[in-house]
């Protein structure tokens, strides 16, 4: 049996490092892009709709959202992380957005920090995702731990994040990814809530999505390349020259977000699909949805806003919604469904 390679204190310190590095250092992929810049909307000079009638709401996993936005999984386990999660949850509740928290593993190992993840009291109605590294299923985590995590958060779904590159570079990373698909399948069959498979910035291919869906995963978050590089983040945390070099070498590793969306959607027209990985504004969100995603996740923009104040999160959310609405208006689409059907997004490169 594989034993955990990190103590609870090391796990907690890593979470604090991740926040600090993302806020203070340049850990964006150096050269690879999301691929969204290769697409452009065709402008409609006479949209023939009233801007007041535009509706950006949607439904995801059976729950209504006022906008197609997911505040992506980021953090938890430390006092600053608890403040960030509370601020994010309160805004998610106000605007009826989806939200995920960071890996809840540390709360299982250190119950005294569980409250930094427990945001349901601030957001009683939102679509809320718990989060655990899939590889932990090979390190003494199973159904009981996942049920505990879901109960702790009162979560609507469980994200299993899949991060082989990050774990391989990370000091004392968990690198036993053997037979994980079978364990994911067993978990999907036993959990009372949907399981979402998510990468962390290197993307999910159509082939891998097909295997995950066959295993019982009920939604995919592509988390493609082109945004924050967790190889670069771990390079900043490196304890050896080798780890630092690996993080720098593989800073541009992965499948661009746009390619993940189009290939998975072509393979499976119906799987609930989240676009994330390098999305920075509402135009990116609209492009992702036009390419076939159902909702879009943003982490770095929300993390930066949350580190400032709740008012900054509100301002960011208002901007994102206004940008999405502007795309709909200027492409003559009154809602997101019509945007998807309109073929108004064209590849230009």
PDB file of N, CA, C and O in Angstrom, residues 36-41 287 345-349:
ATOM      1  N   UNK A  36      -7.373  30.231 -28.018  1.00  0.00           N
ATOM      2  CA  UNK A  36      -8.592  31.016 -28.235  1.00  0.00           C
ATOM      3  C   UNK A  36      -8.334  32.225 -29.124  1.00  0.00           C
ATOM      4  O   UNK A  36      -9.258  32.720 -29.798  1.00  0.00           O
ATOM      5  N   UNK A  37      -7.075  32.679 -29.147  1.00  0.00           N
ATOM      6  CA  UNK A  37      -6.741  33.835 -29.993  1.00  0.00           C
ATOM      7  C   UNK A  37      -6.828  33.494 -31.482  1.00  0.00           C
ATOM      8  O   UNK A  37      -6.820  34.391 -32.336  1.00  0.00           O
ATOM      9  N   UNK A  38      -6.951  32.210 -31.795  1.00  0.00           N
ATOM     10  CA  UNK A  38      -7.058  31.781 -33.193  1.00  0.00           C
ATOM     11  C   UNK A  38      -8.484  31.886 -33.725  1.00  0.00           C
ATOM     12  O   UNK A  38      -8.742  31.558 -34.881  1.00  0.00           O
ATOM     13  N   UNK A  39      -9.387  32.338 -32.863  1.00  0.00           N
ATOM     14  CA  UNK A  39     -10.797  32.439 -33.237  1.00  0.00           C
ATOM     15  C   UNK A  39     -11.281  33.877 -33.068  1.00  0.00           C
ATOM     16  O   UNK A  39     -10.842  34.593 -32.167  1.00  0.00           O
ATOM     17  N   UNK A  40     -12.197  34.261 -33.935  1.00  0.00           N
ATOM     18  CA  UNK A  40     -12.772  35.608 -33.852  1.00  0.00           C
ATOM     19  C   UNK A  40     -14.258  35.545 -34.191  1.00  0.00           C
ATOM     20  O   UNK A  40     -14.670  34.826 -35.113  1.00  0.00           O
ATOM     21  N   UNK A  41     -15.053  36.321 -33.440  1.00  0.00           N
ATOM     22  CA  UNK A  41     -16.482  36.404 -33.735  1.00  0.00           C
ATOM     23  C   UNK A  41     -16.725  37.302 -34.939  1.00  0.00           C
ATOM     24  O   UNK A  41     -16.041  38.308 -35.130  1.00  0.00           O
ATOM     25  N   UNK A 287     -15.982  32.744 -26.263  1.00  0.00           N
ATOM     26  CA  UNK A 287     -15.362  31.888 -27.274  1.00  0.00           C
ATOM     27  C   UNK A 287     -15.413  30.428 -26.858  1.00  0.00           C
ATOM     28  O   UNK A 287     -15.727  29.541 -27.667  1.00  0.00           O
ATOM     29  N   UNK A 345     -18.568  32.211 -34.525  1.00  0.00           N
ATOM     30  CA  UNK A 345     -17.143  32.181 -34.176  1.00  0.00           C
ATOM     31  C   UNK A 345     -16.377  31.472 -35.290  1.00  0.00           C
ATOM     32  O   UNK A 345     -16.686  30.334 -35.638  1.00  0.00           O
ATOM     33  N   UNK A 346     -15.405  32.162 -35.840  1.00  0.00           N
ATOM     34  CA  UNK A 346     -14.647  31.635 -36.979  1.00  0.00           C
ATOM     35  C   UNK A 346     -13.175  31.499 -36.630  1.00  0.00           C
ATOM     36  O   UNK A 346     -12.599  32.359 -35.951  1.00  0.00           O
ATOM     37  N   UNK A 347     -12.571  30.435 -37.092  1.00  0.00           N
ATOM     38  CA  UNK A 347     -11.129  30.270 -36.933  1.00  0.00           C
ATOM     39  C   UNK A 347     -10.414  31.169 -37.931  1.00  0.00           C
ATOM     40  O   UNK A 347     -10.732  31.153 -39.127  1.00  0.00           O
ATOM     41  N   UNK A 348      -9.456  31.954 -37.461  1.00  0.00           N
ATOM     42  CA  UNK A 348      -8.772  32.910 -38.342  1.00  0.00           C
ATOM     43  C   UNK A 348      -7.319  32.531 -38.589  1.00  0.00           C
ATOM     44  O   UNK A 348      -6.625  33.186 -39.375  1.00  0.00           O
ATOM     45  N   UNK A 349      -6.806  31.514 -37.904  1.00  0.00           N
ATOM     46  CA  UNK A 349      -5.419  31.090 -38.108  1.00  0.00           C
ATOM     47  C   UNK A 349      -5.367  29.598 -38.402  1.00  0.00           C
ATOM     48  O   UNK A 349      -6.178  28.839 -37.927  1.00  0.00           O
TER      49      UNK A 349
END
